[in-house]
PDB file of C-alpha atoms in Angstrom:
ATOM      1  CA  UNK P 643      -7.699  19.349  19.169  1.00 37.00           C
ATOM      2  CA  UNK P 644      -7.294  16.756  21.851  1.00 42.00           C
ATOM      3  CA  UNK P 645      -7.191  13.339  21.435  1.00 53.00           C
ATOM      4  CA  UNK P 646     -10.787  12.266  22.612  1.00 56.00           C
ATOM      5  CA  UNK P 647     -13.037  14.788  20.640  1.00 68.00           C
ATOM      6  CA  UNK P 648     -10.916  14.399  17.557  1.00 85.00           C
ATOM      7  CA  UNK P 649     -12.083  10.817  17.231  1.00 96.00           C
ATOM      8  CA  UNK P 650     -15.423  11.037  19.182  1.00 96.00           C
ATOM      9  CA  UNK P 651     -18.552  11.098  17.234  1.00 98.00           C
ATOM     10  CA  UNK P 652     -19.641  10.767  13.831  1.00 98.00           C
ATOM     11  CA  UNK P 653     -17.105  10.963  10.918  1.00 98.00           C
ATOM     12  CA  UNK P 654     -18.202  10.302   7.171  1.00 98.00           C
ATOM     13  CA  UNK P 655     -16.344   8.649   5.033  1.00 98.00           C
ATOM     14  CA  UNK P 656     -17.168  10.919   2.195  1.00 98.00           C
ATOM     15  CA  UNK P 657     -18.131  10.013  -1.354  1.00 98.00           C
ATOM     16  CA  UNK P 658     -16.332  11.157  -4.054  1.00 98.00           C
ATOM     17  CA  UNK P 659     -18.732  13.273  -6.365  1.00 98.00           C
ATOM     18  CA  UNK P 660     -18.358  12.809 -10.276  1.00 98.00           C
ATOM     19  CA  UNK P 661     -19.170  15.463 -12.821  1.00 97.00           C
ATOM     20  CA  UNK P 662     -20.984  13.981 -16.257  1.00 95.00           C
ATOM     21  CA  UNK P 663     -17.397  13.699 -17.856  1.00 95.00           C
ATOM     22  CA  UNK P 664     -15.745  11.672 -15.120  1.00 95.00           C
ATOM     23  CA  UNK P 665     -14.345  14.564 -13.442  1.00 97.00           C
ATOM     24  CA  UNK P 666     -14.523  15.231  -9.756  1.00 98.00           C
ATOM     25  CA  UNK P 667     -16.747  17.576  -9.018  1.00 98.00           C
ATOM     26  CA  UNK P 668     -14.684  19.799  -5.969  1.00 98.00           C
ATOM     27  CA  UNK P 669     -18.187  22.519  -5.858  1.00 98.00           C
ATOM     28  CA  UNK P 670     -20.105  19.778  -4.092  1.00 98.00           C
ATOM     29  CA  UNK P 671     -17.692  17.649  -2.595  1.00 98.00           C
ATOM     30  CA  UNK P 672     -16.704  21.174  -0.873  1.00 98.00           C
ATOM     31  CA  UNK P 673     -20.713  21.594  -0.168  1.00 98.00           C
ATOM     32  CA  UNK P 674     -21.325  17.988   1.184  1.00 98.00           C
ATOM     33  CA  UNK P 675     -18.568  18.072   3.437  1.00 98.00           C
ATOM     34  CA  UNK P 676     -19.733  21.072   4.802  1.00 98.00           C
ATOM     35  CA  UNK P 677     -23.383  19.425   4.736  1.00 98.00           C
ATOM     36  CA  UNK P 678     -21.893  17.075   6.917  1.00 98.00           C
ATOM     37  CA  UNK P 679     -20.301  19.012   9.458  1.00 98.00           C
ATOM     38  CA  UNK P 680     -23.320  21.190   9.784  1.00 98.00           C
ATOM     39  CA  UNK P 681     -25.317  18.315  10.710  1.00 98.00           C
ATOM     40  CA  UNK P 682     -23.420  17.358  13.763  1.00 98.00           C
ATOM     41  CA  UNK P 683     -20.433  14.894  12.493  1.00 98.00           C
ATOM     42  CA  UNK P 684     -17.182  16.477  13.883  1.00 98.00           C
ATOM     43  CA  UNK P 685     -14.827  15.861  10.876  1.00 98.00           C
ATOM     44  CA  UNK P 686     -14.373  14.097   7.051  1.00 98.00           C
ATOM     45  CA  UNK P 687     -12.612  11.069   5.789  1.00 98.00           C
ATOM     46  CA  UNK P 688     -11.588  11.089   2.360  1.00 98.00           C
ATOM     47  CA  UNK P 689     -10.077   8.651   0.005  1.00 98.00           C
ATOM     48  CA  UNK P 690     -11.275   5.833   2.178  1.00 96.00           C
ATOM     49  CA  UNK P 691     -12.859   2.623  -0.211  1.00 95.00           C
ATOM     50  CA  UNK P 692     -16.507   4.302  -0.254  1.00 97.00           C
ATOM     51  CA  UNK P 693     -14.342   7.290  -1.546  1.00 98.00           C
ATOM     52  CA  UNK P 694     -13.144   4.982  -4.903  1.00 98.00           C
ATOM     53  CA  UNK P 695      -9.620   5.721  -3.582  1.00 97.00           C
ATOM     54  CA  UNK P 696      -8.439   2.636  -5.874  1.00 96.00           C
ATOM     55  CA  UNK P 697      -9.483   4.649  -8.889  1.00 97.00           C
ATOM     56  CA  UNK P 698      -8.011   7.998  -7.582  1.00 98.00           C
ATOM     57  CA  UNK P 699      -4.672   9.331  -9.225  1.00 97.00           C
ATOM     58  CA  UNK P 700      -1.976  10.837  -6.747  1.00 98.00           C
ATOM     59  CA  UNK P 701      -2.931  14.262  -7.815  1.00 98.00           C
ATOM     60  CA  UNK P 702      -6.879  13.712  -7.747  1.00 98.00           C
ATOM     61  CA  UNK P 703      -6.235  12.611  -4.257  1.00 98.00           C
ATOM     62  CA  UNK P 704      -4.160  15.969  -3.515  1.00 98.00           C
ATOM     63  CA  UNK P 705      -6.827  17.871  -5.094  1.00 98.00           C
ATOM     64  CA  UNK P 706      -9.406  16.684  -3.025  1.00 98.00           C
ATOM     65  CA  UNK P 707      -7.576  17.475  -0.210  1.00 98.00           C
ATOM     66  CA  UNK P 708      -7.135  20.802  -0.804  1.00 98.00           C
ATOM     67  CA  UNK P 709     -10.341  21.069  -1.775  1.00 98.00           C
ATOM     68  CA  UNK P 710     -11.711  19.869   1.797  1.00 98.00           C
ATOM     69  CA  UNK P 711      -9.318  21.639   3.555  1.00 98.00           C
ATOM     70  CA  UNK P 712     -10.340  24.430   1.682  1.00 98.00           C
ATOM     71  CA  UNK P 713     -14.001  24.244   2.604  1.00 98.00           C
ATOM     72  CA  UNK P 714     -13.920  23.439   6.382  1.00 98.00           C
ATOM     73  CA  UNK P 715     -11.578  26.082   7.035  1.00 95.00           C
ATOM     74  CA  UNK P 716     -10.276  24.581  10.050  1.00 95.00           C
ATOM     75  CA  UNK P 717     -13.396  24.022  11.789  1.00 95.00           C
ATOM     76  CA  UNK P 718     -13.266  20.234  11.262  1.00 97.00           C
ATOM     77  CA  UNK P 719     -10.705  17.730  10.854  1.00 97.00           C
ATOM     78  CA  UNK P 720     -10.098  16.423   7.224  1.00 98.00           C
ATOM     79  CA  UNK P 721      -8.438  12.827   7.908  1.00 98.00           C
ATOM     80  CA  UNK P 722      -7.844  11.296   4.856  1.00 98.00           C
ATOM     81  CA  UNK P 723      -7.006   7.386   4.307  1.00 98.00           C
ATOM     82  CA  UNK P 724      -3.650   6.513   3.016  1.00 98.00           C
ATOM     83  CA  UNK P 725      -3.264   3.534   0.662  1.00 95.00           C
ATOM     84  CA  UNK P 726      -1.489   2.776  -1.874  1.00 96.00           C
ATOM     85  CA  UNK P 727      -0.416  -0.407  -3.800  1.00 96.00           C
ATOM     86  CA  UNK P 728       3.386   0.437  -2.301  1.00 97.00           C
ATOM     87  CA  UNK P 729       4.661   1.391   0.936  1.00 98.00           C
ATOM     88  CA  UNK P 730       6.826   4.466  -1.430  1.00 98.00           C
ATOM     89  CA  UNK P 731       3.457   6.185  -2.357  1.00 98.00           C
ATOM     90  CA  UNK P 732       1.479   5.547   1.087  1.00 98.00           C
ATOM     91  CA  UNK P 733       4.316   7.396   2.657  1.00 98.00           C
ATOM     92  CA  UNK P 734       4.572   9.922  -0.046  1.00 98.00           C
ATOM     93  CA  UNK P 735       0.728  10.963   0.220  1.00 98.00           C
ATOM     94  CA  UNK P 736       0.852  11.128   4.044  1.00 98.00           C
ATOM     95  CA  UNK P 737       3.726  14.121   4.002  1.00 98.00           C
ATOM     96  CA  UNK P 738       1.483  15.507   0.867  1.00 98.00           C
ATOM     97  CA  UNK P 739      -1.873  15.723   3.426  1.00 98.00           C
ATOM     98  CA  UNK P 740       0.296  17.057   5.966  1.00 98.00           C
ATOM     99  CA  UNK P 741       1.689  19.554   4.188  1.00 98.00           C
ATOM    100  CA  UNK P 742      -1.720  20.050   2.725  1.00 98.00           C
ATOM    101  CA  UNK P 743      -3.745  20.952   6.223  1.00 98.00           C
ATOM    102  CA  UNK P 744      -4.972  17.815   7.109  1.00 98.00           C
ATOM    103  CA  UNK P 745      -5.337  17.452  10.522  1.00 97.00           C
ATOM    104  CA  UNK P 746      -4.778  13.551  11.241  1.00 97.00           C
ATOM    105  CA  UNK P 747      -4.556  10.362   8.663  1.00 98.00           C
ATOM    106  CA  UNK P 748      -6.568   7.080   8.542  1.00 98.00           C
ATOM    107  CA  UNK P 749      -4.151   4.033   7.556  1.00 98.00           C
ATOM    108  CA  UNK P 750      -4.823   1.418   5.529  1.00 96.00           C
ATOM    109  CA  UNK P 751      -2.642  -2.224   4.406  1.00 95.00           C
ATOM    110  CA  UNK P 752      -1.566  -1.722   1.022  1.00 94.00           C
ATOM    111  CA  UNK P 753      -3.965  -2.397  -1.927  1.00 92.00           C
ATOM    112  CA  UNK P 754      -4.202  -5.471  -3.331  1.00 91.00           C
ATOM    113  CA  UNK P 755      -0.984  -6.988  -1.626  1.00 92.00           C
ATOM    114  CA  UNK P 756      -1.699  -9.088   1.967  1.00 91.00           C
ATOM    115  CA  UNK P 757       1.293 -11.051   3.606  1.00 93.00           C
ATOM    116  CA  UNK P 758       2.118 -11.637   6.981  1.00 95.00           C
ATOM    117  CA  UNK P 759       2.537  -9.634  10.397  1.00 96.00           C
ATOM    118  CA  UNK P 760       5.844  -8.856   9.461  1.00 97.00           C
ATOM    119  CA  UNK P 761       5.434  -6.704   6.229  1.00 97.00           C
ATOM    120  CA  UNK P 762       1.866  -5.397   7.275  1.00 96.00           C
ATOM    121  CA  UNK P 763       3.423  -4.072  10.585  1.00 97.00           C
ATOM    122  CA  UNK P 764       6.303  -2.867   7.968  1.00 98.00           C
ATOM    123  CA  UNK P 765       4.334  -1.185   6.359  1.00 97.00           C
ATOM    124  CA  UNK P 766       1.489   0.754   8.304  1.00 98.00           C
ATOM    125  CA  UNK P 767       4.679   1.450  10.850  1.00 98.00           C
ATOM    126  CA  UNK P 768       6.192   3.515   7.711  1.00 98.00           C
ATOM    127  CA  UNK P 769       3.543   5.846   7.126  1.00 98.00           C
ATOM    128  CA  UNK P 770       2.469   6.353  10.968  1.00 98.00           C
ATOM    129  CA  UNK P 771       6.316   7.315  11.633  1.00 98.00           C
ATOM    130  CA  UNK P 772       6.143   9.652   8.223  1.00 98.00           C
ATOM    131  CA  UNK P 773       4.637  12.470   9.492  1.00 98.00           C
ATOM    132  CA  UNK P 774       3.468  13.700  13.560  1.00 96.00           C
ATOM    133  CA  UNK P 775      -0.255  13.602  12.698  1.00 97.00           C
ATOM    134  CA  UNK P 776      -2.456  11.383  14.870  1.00 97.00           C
ATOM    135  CA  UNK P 777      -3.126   8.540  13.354  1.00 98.00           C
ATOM    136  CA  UNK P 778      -5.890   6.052  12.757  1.00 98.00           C
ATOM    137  CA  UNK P 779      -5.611   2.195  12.269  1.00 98.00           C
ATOM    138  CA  UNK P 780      -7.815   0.608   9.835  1.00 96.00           C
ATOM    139  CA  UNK P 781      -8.381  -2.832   9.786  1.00 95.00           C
ATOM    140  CA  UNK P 782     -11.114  -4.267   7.636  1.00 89.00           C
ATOM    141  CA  UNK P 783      -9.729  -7.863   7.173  1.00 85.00           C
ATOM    142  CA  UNK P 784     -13.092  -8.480   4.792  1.00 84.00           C
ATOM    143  CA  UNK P 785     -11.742  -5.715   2.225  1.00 82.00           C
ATOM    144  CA  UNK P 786      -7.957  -5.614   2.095  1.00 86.00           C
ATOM    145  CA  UNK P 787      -7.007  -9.310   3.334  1.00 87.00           C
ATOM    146  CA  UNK P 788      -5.029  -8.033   6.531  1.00 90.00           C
ATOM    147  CA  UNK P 789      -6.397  -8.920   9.802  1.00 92.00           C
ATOM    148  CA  UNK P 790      -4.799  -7.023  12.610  1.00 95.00           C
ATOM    149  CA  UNK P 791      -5.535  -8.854  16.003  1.00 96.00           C
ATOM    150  CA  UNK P 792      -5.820  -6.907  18.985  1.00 97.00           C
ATOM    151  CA  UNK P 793      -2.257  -8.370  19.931  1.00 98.00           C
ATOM    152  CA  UNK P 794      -0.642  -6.789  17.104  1.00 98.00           C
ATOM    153  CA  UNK P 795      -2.942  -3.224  17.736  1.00 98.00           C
ATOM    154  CA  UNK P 796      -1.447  -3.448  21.230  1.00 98.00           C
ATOM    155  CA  UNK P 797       2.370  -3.622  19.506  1.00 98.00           C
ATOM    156  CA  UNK P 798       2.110  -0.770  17.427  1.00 98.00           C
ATOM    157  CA  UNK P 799       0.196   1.158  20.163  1.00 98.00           C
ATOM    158  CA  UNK P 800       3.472   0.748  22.244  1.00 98.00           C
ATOM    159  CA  UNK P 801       5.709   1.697  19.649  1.00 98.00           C
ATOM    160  CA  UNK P 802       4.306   4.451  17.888  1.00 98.00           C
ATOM    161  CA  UNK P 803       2.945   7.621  19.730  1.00 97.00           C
ATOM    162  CA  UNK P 804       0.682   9.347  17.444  1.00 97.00           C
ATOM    163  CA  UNK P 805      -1.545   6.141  17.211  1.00 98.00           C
ATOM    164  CA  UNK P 806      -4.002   7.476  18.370  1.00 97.00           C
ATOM    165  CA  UNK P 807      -7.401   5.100  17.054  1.00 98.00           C
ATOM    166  CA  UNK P 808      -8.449   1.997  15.581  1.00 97.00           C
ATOM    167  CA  UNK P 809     -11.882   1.828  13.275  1.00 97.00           C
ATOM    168  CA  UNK P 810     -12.629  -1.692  13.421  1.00 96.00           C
ATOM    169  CA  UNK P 811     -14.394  -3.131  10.386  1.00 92.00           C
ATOM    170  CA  UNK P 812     -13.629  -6.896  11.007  1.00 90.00           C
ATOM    171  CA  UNK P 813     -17.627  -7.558  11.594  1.00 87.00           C
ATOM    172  CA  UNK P 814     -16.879  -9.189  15.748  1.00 89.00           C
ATOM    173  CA  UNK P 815     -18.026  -6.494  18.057  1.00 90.00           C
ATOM    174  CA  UNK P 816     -15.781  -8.546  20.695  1.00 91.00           C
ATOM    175  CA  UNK P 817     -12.305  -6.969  18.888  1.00 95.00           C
ATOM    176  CA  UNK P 818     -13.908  -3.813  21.247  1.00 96.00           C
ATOM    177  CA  UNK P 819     -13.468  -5.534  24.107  1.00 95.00           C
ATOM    178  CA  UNK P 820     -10.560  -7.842  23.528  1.00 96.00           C
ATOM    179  CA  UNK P 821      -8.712  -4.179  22.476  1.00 97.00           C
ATOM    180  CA  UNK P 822      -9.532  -2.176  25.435  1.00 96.00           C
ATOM    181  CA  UNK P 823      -8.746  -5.791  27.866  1.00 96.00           C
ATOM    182  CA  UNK P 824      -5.135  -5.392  26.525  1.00 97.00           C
ATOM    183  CA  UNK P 825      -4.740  -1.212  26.245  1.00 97.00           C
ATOM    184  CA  UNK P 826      -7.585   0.287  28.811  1.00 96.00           C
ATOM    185  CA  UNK P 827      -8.357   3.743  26.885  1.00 95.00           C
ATOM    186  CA  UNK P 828      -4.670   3.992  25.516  1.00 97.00           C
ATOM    187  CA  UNK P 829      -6.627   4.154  21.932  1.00 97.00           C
ATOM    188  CA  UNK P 830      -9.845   5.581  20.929  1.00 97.00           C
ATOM    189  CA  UNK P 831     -11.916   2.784  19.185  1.00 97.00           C
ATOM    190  CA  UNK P 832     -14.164   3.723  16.271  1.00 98.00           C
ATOM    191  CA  UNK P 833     -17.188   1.378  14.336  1.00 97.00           C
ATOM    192  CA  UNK P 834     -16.196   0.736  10.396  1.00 96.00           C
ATOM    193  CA  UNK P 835     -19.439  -1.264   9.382  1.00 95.00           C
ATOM    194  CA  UNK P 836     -22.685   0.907   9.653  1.00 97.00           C
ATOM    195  CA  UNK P 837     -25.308  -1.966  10.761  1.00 97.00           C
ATOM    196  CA  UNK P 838     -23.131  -2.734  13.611  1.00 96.00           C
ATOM    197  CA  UNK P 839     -23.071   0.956  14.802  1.00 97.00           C
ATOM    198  CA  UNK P 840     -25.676   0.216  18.212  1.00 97.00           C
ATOM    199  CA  UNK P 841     -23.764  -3.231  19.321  1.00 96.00           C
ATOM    200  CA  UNK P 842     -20.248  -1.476  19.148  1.00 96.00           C
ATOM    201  CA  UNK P 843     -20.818   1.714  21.191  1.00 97.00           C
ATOM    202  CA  UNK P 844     -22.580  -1.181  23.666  1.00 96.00           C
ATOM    203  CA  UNK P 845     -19.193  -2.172  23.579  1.00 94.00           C
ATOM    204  CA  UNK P 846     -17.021   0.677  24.095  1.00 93.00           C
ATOM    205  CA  UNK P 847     -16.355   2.509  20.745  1.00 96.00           C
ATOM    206  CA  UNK P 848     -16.470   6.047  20.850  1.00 96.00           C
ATOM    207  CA  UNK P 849     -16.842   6.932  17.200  1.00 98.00           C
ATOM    208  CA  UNK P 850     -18.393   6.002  13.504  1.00 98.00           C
ATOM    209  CA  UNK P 851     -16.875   6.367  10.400  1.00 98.00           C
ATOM    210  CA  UNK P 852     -19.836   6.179   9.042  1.00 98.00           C
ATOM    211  CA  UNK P 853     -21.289   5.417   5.207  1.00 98.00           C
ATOM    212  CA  UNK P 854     -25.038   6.221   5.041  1.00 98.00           C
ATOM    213  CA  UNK P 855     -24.192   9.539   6.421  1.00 98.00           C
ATOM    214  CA  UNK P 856     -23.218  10.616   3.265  1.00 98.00           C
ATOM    215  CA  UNK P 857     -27.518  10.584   2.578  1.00 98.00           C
ATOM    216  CA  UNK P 858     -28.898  10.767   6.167  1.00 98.00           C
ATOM    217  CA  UNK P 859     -26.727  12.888   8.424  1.00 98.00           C
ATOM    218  CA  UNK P 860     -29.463  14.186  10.841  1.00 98.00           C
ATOM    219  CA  UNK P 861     -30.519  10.662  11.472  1.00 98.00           C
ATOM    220  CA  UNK P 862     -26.853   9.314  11.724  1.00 98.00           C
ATOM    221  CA  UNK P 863     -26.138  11.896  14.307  1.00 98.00           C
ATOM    222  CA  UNK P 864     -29.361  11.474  16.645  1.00 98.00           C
ATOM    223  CA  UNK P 865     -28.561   7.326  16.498  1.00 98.00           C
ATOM    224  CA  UNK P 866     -24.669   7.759  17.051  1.00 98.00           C
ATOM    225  CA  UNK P 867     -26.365  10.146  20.152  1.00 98.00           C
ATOM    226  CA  UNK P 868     -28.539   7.649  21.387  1.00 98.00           C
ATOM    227  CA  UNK P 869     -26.642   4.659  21.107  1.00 98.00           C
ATOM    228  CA  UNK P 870     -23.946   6.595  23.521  1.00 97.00           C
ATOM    229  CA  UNK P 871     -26.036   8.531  25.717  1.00 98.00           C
ATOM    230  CA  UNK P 872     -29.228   6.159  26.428  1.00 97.00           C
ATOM    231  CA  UNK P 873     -27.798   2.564  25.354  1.00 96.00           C
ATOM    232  CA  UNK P 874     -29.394   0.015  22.860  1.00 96.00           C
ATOM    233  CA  UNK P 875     -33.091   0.731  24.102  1.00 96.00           C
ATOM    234  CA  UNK P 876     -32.908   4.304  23.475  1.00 97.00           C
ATOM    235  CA  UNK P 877     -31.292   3.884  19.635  1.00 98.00           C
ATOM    236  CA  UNK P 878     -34.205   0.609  19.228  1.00 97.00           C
ATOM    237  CA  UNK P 879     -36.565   2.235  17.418  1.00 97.00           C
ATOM    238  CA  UNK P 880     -34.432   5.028  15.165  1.00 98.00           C
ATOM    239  CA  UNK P 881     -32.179   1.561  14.821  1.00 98.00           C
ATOM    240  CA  UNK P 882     -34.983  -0.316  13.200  1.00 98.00           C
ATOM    241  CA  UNK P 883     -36.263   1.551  10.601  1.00 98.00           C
ATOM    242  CA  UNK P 884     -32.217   2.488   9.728  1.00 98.00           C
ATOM    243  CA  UNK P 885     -31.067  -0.887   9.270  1.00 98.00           C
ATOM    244  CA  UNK P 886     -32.104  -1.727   6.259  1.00 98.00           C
ATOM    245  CA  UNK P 887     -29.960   1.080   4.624  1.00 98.00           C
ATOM    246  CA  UNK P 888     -27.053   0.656   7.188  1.00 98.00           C
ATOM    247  CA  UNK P 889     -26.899  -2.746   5.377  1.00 97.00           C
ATOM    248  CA  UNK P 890     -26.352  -1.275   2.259  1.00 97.00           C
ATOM    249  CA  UNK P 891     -22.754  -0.562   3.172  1.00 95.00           C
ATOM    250  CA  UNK P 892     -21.751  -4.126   4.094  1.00 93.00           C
ATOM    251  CA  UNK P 893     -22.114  -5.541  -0.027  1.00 94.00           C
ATOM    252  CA  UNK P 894     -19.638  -5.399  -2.625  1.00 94.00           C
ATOM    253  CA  UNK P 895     -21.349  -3.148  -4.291  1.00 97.00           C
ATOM    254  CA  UNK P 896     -21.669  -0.464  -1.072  1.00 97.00           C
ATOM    255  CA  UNK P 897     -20.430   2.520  -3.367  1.00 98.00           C
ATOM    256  CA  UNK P 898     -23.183   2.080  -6.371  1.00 98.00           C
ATOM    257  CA  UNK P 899     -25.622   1.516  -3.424  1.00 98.00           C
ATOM    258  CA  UNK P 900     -24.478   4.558  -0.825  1.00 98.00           C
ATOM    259  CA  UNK P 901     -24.486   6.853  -3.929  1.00 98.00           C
ATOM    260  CA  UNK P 902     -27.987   5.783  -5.056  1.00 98.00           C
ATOM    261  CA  UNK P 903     -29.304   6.659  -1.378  1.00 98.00           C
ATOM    262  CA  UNK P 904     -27.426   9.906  -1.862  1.00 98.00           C
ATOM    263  CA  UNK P 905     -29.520  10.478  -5.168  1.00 98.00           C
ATOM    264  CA  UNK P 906     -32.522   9.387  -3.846  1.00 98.00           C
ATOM    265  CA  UNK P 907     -32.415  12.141  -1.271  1.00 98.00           C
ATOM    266  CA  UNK P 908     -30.989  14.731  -3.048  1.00 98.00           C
ATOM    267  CA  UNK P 909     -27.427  14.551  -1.632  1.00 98.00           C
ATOM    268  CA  UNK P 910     -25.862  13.790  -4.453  1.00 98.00           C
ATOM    269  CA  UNK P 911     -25.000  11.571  -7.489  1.00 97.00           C
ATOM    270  CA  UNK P 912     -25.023   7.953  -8.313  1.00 98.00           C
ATOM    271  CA  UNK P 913     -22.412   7.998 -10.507  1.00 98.00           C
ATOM    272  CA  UNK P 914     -19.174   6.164 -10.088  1.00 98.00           C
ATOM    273  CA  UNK P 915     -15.529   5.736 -11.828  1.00 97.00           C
ATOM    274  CA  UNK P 916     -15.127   2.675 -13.740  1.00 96.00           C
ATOM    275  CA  UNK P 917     -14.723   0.063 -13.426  1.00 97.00           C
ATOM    276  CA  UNK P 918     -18.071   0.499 -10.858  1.00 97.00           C
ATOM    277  CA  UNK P 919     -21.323   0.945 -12.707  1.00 97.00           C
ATOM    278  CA  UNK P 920     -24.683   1.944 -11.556  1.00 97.00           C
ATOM    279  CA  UNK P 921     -26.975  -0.549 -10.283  1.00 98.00           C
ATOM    280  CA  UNK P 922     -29.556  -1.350 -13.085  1.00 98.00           C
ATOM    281  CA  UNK P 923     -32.506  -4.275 -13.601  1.00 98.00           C
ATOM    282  CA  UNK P 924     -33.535  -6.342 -10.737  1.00 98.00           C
ATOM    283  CA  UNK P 925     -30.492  -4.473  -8.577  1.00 97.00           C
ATOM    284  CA  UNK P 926     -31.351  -1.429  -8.973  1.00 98.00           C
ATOM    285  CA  UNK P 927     -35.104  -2.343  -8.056  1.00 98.00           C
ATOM    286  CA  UNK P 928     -34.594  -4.220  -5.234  1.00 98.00           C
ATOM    287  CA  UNK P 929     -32.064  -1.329  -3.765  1.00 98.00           C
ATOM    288  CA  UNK P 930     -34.907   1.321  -4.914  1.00 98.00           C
ATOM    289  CA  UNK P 931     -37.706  -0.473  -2.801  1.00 98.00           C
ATOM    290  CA  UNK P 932     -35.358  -0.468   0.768  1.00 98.00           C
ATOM    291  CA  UNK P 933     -34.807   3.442   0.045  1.00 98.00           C
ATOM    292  CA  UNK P 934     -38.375   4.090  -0.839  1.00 98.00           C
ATOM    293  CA  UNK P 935     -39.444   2.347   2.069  1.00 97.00           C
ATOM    294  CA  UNK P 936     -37.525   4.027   4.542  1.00 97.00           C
ATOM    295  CA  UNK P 937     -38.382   7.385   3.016  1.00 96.00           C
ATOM    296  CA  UNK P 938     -42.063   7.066   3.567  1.00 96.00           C
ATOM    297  CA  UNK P 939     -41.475   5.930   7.044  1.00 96.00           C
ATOM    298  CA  UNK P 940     -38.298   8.087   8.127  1.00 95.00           C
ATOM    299  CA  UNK P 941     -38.880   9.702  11.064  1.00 91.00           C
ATOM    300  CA  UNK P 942     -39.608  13.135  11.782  1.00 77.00           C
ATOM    301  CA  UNK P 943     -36.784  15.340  13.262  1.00 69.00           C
TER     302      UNK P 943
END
């Protein structure tokens, strides 16, 4: 795979299903992914924060991977985020996806932990230079604390070949801009928030890592298309009626909410790992009304 269609398109960053005992449930995380890819998105991100990587052991995180590598059989990539609470273990688990058949890595700062340029750089440098798979930067300074400027994207972009992406999450559609001013199409450039999906492809991102996939794939596809091919009047309408569930995934509680969409629909289940709980009461209502509402209005494909 070459550089631009590995990172161009839609990617989900898949949930991570949960049997009634707590368990993951590999059948369907093995059937969603390949849900997903049969809609249109070109590859998988696992073990990302809609994934409850937090709450993932080493070894469920392995598992999964196999599991997904398993079920796409090559056909799509399986690009897994790497985080850890120490730069040991985020190392460790990018050699273990390598070795598993994962086909590139999404890196994240380190849980919980936020410093200064210095250690950050540290740090995401360590895991990049740990295996030869492409790489994708994360930065979601709203999550994990660590802002990385486009300055500091441009320094690791010099120093580290297989950097190959950045999904921005920081919420400023100008990072696009400000990114490719300093490095031109050196990286690919990838939306992390879903209701600001239309305004960064208007800005040069080539890609979505995408969270309301995981319950309307068809539709994410067609607006990822539209947005790209036609510009922001061509995604207006499709747009409109999404938004309300694209905002879903920009609240704390974007994994209760994501996963009750996915139930909803019949994608899946709402249940979580601890210490997440499903959305009950006035929550739960309110969340139930925006789904309801864009099911009796969702468009015809």
């Amino acid at each position: 795979m070459s550089n631009a269609p590995f990172w161009r398109g839609v990617i989900p960053a898949i949930t991570t299903p949960f049997a009634a005992d707590g368990t993951i449930d590999h059948a369907f995380l093995a059937h969603h992914a390949r849900t997903m890819i049969q809609a249109g998105c070109i590859g998988i991100v696992p073990l990302g924060s809609l994934g409850e990587a937090a709450t993932l052991s080493f070894e469920d995180k392995c598992a999964i991977l196999r599991t997904l590598v398993e079920a796409l059989e090559g056909k799509a990539p399986v690009i897994p985020g790497i985080a850890a609470l120490s730069t040991d273990e985020a190392v460790r688990l990018a050699r273990e996806a390598e070795k598993i058949g994962c086909a590139g890595l999404m890196v994240l700062p380190p849980y919980v932990y936020s410093t200064d340029w210095r250690e950050m750089k540290a740090h995401v440098e360590a895991v990049i230079r740990a295996t030869s798979l492409p790489c994708m930067l994360y930065n979601n300074p709203i999550a994990y604390r660590t802002d990385f400027v486009p300055e500091q994207i441009a320094e690791l972009a010099a120093e580290l070949p297989n950097l190959q992406a950045v999904k921005e999450s920081s919420a400023d559609v100008r990072r696009f801009a400000a990114i490719r001013a300093l490095l031109g199409e050196r990286l690919e450039l990838l939306v992390g928030m879903d209701d600001a999906i239309v305004e960064g492809v208007a800005m040069g991102a080539t890609g979505w890592i995408a969270g309301l996939v995981n319950a309307y794939p068809h539709e994410s596809v067609r607006l990822f298309e539209l947005a790209r091919d036609g510009g922001v009047r061509a995604a207006q309408e499709l747009y409109a009626w999404f938004l309300p569930l694209l905002r879903l995934d920009t609240v704390p509680k974007f994994v209760q909410l994501i996963k009750l969409v996915q139930e909803q629909v019949g994608l899946g289940s709402e249940r979580v790992r601890a210490p997440r709980m499903a959305l009950e009461g006035a929550e739960r209502a309110a969340a139930l009304a925006v789904i309801e509402r864009a099911a009796a209005t969702r468009p015809v494909r």
